[in-house]
Short mmCIF file of C-alpha atoms and ligand atoms in Angstrom, two decimals:
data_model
loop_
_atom_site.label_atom_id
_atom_site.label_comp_id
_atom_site.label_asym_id
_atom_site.label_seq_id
_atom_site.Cartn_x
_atom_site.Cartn_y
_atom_site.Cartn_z
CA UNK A 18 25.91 58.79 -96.69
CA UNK A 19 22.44 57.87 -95.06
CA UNK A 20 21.27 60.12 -91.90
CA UNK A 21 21.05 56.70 -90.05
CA UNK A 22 25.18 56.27 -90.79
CA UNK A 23 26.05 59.35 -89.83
CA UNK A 24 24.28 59.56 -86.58
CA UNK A 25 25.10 56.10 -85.81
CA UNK A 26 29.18 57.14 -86.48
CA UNK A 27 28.76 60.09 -84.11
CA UNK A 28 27.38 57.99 -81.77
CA UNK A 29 30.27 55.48 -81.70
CA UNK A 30 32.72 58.33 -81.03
CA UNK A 31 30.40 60.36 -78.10
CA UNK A 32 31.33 61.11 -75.17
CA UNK A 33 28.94 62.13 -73.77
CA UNK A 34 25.39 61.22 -74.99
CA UNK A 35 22.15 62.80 -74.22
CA UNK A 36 18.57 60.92 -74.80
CA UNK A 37 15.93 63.60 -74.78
CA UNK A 38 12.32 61.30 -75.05
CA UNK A 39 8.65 62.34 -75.49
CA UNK A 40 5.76 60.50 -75.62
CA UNK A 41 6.45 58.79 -79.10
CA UNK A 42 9.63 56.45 -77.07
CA UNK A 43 6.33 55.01 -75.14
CA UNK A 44 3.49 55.01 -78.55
CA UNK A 45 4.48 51.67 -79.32
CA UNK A 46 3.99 50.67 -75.87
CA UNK A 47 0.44 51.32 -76.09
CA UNK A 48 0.48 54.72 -74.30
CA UNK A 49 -1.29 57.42 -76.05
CA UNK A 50 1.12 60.36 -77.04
CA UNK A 51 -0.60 63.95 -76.30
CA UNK A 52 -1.13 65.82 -79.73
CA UNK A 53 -1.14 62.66 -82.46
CA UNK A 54 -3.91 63.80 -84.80
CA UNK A 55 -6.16 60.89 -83.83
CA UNK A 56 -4.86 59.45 -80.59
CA UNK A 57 -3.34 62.55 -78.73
CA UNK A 58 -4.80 62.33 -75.45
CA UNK A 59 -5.18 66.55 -75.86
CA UNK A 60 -7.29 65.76 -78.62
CA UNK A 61 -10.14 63.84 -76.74
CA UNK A 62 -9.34 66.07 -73.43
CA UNK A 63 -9.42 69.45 -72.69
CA UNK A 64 -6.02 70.01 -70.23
CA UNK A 65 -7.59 72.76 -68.60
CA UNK A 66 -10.09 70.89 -67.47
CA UNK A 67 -7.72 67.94 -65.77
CA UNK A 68 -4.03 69.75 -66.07
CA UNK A 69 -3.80 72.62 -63.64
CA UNK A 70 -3.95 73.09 -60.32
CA UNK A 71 -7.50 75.19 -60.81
CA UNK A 72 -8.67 71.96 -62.64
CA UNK A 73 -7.72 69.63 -59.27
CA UNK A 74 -9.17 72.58 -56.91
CA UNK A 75 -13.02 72.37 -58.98
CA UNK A 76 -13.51 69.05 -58.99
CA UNK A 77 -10.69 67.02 -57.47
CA UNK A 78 -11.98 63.77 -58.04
CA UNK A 79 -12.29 64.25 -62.11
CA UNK A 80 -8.47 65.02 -62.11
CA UNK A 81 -7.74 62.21 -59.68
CA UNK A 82 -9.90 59.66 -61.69
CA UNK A 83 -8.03 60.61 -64.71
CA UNK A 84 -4.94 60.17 -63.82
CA UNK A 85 -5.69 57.02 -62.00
CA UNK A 86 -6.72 55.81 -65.45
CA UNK A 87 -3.45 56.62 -66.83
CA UNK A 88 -1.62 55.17 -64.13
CA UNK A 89 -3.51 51.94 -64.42
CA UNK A 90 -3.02 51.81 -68.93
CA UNK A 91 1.47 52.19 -67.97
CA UNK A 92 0.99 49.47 -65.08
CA UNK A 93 -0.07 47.31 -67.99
CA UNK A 94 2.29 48.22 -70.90
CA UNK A 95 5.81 47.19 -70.89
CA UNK A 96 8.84 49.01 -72.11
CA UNK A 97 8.88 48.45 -76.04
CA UNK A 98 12.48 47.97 -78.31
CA UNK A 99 12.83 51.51 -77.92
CA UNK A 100 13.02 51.85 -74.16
CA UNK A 101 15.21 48.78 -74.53
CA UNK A 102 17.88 49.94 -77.06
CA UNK A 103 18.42 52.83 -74.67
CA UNK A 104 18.94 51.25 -72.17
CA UNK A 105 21.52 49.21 -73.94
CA UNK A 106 23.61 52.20 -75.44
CA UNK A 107 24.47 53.33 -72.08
CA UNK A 108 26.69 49.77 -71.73
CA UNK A 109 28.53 51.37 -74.60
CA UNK A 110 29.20 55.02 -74.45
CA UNK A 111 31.22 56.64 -71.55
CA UNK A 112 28.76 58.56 -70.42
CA UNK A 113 24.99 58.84 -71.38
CA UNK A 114 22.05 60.95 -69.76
CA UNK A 115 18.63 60.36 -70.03
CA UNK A 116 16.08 62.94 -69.99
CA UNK A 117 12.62 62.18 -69.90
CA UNK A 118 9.62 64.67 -70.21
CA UNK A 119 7.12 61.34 -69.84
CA UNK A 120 5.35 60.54 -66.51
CA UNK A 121 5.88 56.99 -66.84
CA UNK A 122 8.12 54.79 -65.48
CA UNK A 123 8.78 52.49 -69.07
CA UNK A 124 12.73 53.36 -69.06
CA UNK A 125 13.32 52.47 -65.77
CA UNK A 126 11.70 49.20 -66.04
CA UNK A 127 13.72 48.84 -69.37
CA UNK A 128 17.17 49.05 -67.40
CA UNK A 129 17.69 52.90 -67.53
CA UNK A 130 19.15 53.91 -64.22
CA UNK A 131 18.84 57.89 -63.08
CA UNK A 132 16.45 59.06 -65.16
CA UNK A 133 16.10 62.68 -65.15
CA UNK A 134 11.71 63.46 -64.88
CA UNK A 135 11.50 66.89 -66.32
CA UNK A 136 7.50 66.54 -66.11
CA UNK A 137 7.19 64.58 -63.06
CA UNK A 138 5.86 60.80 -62.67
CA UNK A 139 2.51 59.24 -62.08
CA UNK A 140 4.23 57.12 -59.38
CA UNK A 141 5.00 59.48 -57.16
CA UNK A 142 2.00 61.58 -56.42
CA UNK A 143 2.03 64.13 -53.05
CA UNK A 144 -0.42 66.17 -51.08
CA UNK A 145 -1.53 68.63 -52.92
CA UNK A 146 -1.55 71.40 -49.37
CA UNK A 147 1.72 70.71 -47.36
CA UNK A 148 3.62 68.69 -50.41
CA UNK A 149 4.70 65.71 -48.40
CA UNK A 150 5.01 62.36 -50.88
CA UNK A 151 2.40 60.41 -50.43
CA UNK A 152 3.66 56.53 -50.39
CA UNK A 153 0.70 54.37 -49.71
CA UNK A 154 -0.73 54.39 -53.78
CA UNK A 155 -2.31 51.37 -54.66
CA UNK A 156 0.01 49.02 -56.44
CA UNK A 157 -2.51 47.23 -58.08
CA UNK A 158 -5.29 50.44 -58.95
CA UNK A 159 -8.68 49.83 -59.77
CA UNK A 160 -8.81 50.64 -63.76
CA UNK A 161 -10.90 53.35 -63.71
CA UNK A 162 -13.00 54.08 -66.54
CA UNK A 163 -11.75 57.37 -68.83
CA UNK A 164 -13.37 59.99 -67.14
CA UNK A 165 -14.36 58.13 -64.21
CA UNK A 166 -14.45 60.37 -61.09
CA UNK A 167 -12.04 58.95 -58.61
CA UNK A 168 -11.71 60.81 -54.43
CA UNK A 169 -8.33 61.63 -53.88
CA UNK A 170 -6.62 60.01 -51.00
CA UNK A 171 -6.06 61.82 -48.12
CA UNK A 172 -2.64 62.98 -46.74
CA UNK A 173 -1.44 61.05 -44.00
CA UNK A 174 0.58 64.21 -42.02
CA UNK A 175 -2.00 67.05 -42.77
CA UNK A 176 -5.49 65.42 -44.63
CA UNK A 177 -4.94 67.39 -47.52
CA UNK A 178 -5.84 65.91 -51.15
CA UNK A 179 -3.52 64.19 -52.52
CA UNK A 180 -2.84 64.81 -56.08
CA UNK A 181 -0.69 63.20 -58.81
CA UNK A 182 3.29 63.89 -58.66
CA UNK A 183 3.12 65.37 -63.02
CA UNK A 184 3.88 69.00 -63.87
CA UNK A 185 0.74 70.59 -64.95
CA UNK A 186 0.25 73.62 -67.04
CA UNK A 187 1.22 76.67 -65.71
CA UNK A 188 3.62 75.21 -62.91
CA UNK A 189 7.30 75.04 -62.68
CA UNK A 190 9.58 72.10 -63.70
CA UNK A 191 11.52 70.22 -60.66
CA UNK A 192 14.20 72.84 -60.43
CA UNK A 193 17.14 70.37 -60.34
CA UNK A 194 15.87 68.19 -62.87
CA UNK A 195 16.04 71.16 -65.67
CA UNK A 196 19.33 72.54 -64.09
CA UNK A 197 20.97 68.88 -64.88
CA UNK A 198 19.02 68.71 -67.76
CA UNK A 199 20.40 72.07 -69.52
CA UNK A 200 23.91 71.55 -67.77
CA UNK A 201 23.96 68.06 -69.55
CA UNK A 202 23.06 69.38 -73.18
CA UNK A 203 25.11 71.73 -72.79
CA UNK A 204 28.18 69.49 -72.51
CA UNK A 205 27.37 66.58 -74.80
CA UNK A 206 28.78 65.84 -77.79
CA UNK A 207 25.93 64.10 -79.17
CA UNK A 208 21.75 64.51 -78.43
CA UNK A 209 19.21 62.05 -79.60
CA UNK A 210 15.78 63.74 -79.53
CA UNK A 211 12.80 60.79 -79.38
CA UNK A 212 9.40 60.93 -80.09
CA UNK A 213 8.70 64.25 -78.78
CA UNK A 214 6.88 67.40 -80.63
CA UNK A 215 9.25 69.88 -79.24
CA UNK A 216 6.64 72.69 -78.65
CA UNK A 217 6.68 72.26 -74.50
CA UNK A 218 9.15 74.44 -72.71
CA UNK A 219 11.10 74.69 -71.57
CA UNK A 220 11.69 71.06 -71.61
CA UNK A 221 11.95 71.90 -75.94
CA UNK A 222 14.73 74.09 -75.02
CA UNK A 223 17.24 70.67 -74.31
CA UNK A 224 18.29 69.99 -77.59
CA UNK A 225 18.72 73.89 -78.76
CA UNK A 226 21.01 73.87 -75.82
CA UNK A 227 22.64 71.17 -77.61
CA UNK A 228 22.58 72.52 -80.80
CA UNK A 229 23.87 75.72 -79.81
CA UNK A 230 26.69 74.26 -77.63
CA UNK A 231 28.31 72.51 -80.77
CA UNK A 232 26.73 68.60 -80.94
CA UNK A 233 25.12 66.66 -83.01
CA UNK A 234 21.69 67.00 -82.95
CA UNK A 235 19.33 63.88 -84.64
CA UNK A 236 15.53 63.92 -84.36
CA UNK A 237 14.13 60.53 -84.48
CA UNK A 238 10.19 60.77 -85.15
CA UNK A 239 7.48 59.78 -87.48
CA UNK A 240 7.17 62.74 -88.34
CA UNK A 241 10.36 64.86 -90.37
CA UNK A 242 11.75 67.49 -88.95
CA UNK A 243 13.88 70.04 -91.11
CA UNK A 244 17.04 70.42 -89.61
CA UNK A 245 18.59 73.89 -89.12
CA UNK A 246 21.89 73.33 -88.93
CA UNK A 247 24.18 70.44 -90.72
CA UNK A 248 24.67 69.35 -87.61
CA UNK A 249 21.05 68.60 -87.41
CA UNK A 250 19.67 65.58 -88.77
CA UNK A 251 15.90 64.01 -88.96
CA UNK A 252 15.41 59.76 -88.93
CA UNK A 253 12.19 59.40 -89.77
CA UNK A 254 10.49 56.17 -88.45
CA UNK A 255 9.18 54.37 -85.17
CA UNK A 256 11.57 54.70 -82.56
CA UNK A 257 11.00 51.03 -81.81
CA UNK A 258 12.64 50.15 -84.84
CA UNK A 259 15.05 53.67 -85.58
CA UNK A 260 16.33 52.71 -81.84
CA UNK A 261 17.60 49.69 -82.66
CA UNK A 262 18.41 50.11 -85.92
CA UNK A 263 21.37 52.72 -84.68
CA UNK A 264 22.87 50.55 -82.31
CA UNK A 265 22.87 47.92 -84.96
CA UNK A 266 24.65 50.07 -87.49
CA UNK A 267 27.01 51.36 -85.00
CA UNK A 268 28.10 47.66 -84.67
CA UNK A 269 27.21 47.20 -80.84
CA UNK A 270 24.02 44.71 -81.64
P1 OAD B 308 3.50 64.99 -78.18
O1 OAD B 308 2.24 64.19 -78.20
O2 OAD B 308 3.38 66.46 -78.27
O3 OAD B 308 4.44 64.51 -79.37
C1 OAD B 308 4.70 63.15 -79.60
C2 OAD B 308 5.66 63.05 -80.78
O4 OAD B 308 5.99 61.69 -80.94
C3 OAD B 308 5.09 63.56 -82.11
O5 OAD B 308 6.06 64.42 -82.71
C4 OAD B 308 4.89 62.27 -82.93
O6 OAD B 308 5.14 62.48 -84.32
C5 OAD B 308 5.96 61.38 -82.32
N1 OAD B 308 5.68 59.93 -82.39
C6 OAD B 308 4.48 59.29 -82.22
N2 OAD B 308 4.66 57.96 -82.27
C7 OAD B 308 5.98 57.74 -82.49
C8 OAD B 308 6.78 56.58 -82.63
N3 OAD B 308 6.27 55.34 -82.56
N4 OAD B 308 8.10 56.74 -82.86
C9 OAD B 308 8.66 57.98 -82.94
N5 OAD B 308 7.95 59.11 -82.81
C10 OAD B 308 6.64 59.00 -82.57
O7 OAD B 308 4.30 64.52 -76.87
P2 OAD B 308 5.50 65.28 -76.14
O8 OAD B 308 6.38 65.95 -77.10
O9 OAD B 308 6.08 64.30 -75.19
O10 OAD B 308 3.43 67.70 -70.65
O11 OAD B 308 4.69 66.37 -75.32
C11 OAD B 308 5.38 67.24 -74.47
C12 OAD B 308 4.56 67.51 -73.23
O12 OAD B 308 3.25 67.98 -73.62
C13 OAD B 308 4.27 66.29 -72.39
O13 OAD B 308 5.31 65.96 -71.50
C14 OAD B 308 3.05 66.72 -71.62
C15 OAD B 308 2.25 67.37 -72.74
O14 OAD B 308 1.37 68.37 -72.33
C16 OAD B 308 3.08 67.56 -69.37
O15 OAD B 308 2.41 66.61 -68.98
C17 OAD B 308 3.57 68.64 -68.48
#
């Protein structure tokens, strides 16, 4: 039997169903993944340079501009079949959980509800001295060139910088976020991993958990992955067509 059939027949009997995405659920939606050998964005960028709080501190308006360049390329994409098929497995499985290290907002606009942000989101950015969210972010931003320095806007409550709302390097993930996160791998019966690399933690630890709490683990990527376990298994493809594909062989499309 094909990988494909027998993830697709564990996913028509879960119970519980975890989606763990990277940034190979949004590639096809135009937005550039991190470590692709030609279009990772850490290949053309140096993350200590625009991903840590000692980055924003030196030169606050690089870090600012940067992001505001990424915020501006997911304003323009639009979820892709992947996002989409997600979205439509939760209308068939009793209970599904969506975890997320991306900092866009491409499953939400494809229908997910509660998504769970391990890495933070480019949509809700905050002062970077007292914390508070900062609300008044231009809906419609200016599309900054790559590169192109951007000021920070200024706190409302204190006047601090305001910087974006993503997890850099060296900082902790949202604390609940990871708790539901490992609570929900822990208790599924079945984890789809999507277009991630798996070498970020501990956001990489989620489908161990899985692993080593008895589901089925399945890796969908372009690139293969060699399972460890039989319970591990590697679809190797674009998740805009793997996605779908799934749902199609487990008769819901
Ligand atoms: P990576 O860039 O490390 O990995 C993207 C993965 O997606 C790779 O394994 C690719 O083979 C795969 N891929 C690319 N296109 C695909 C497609 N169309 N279909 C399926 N798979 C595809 O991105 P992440 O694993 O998300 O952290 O990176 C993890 C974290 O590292 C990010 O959240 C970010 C980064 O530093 C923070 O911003 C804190």
């Amino acid at each position: 039997m094909s990988d494909l059939q027998i993830v697709a027949d564990a996913l028509r009997r879960a119970r519980h169903l975890v989606v763990f995405t990277g940034a190979g659920v949004s590639a096809e939606s135009g937005i550039p993944t991190f470590r692709d050998a030609l279009s990772g964005l850490w290949q053309r960028f140096d993350p200590g340079e625009l991903a840590t709080a000692a980055a924003f501190r030196r030169d606050p308006a690089l870090v600012w501009g940067w992001y505001e360049w990424r915020r501006a390329q997911v304003l323009k994409a639009r979820p892709n079949p992947a996002h989409l098929a997600i979205a439509e497995l939760a209308r068939h499985v009793p209970q599904l959980t969506l975890v997320t290290q991306n900092v866009d907002d491409l499953h939400e606009r494809a229908g997910s509800p509660a998504v769970i942000h391990l890495h933070g989101s480019l949509h809700q950015p905050r002062c970077f001295d007292c914390q508070r969210p900062f609300t008044r972010l231009a809906a419609d931003p200016q599309e900054p060139a790559k590169g192109r320095r951007i000021e920070p806007p200024r706190c409302l409550q204190c006047g601090g910088p305001v910087r974006p709302g993503v997890v850099w390097f060296g900082e902790m993930l949202p604390e609940q976020a990871l708790q539901q996160a490992f609570a929900a791998a822990e208790s599924c019966d079945l984890l789809l991993s999507i277009g991630t690399s798996g070498v970020v933690y501990p956001a990489a630890h989620v489908p161990q958990l899985a692993l080593d709490s008895g589901a089925v683990v399945a890796h969908i990527n372009q690139q293969a992955f060699a399972p460890n376990s039989p319970r591990e298994h590697s679809l190797v493809g674009p998740a805009g067509e793997l996605v779908p594909a799934l749902l199609q062989r487990a008769g819901w499309q």
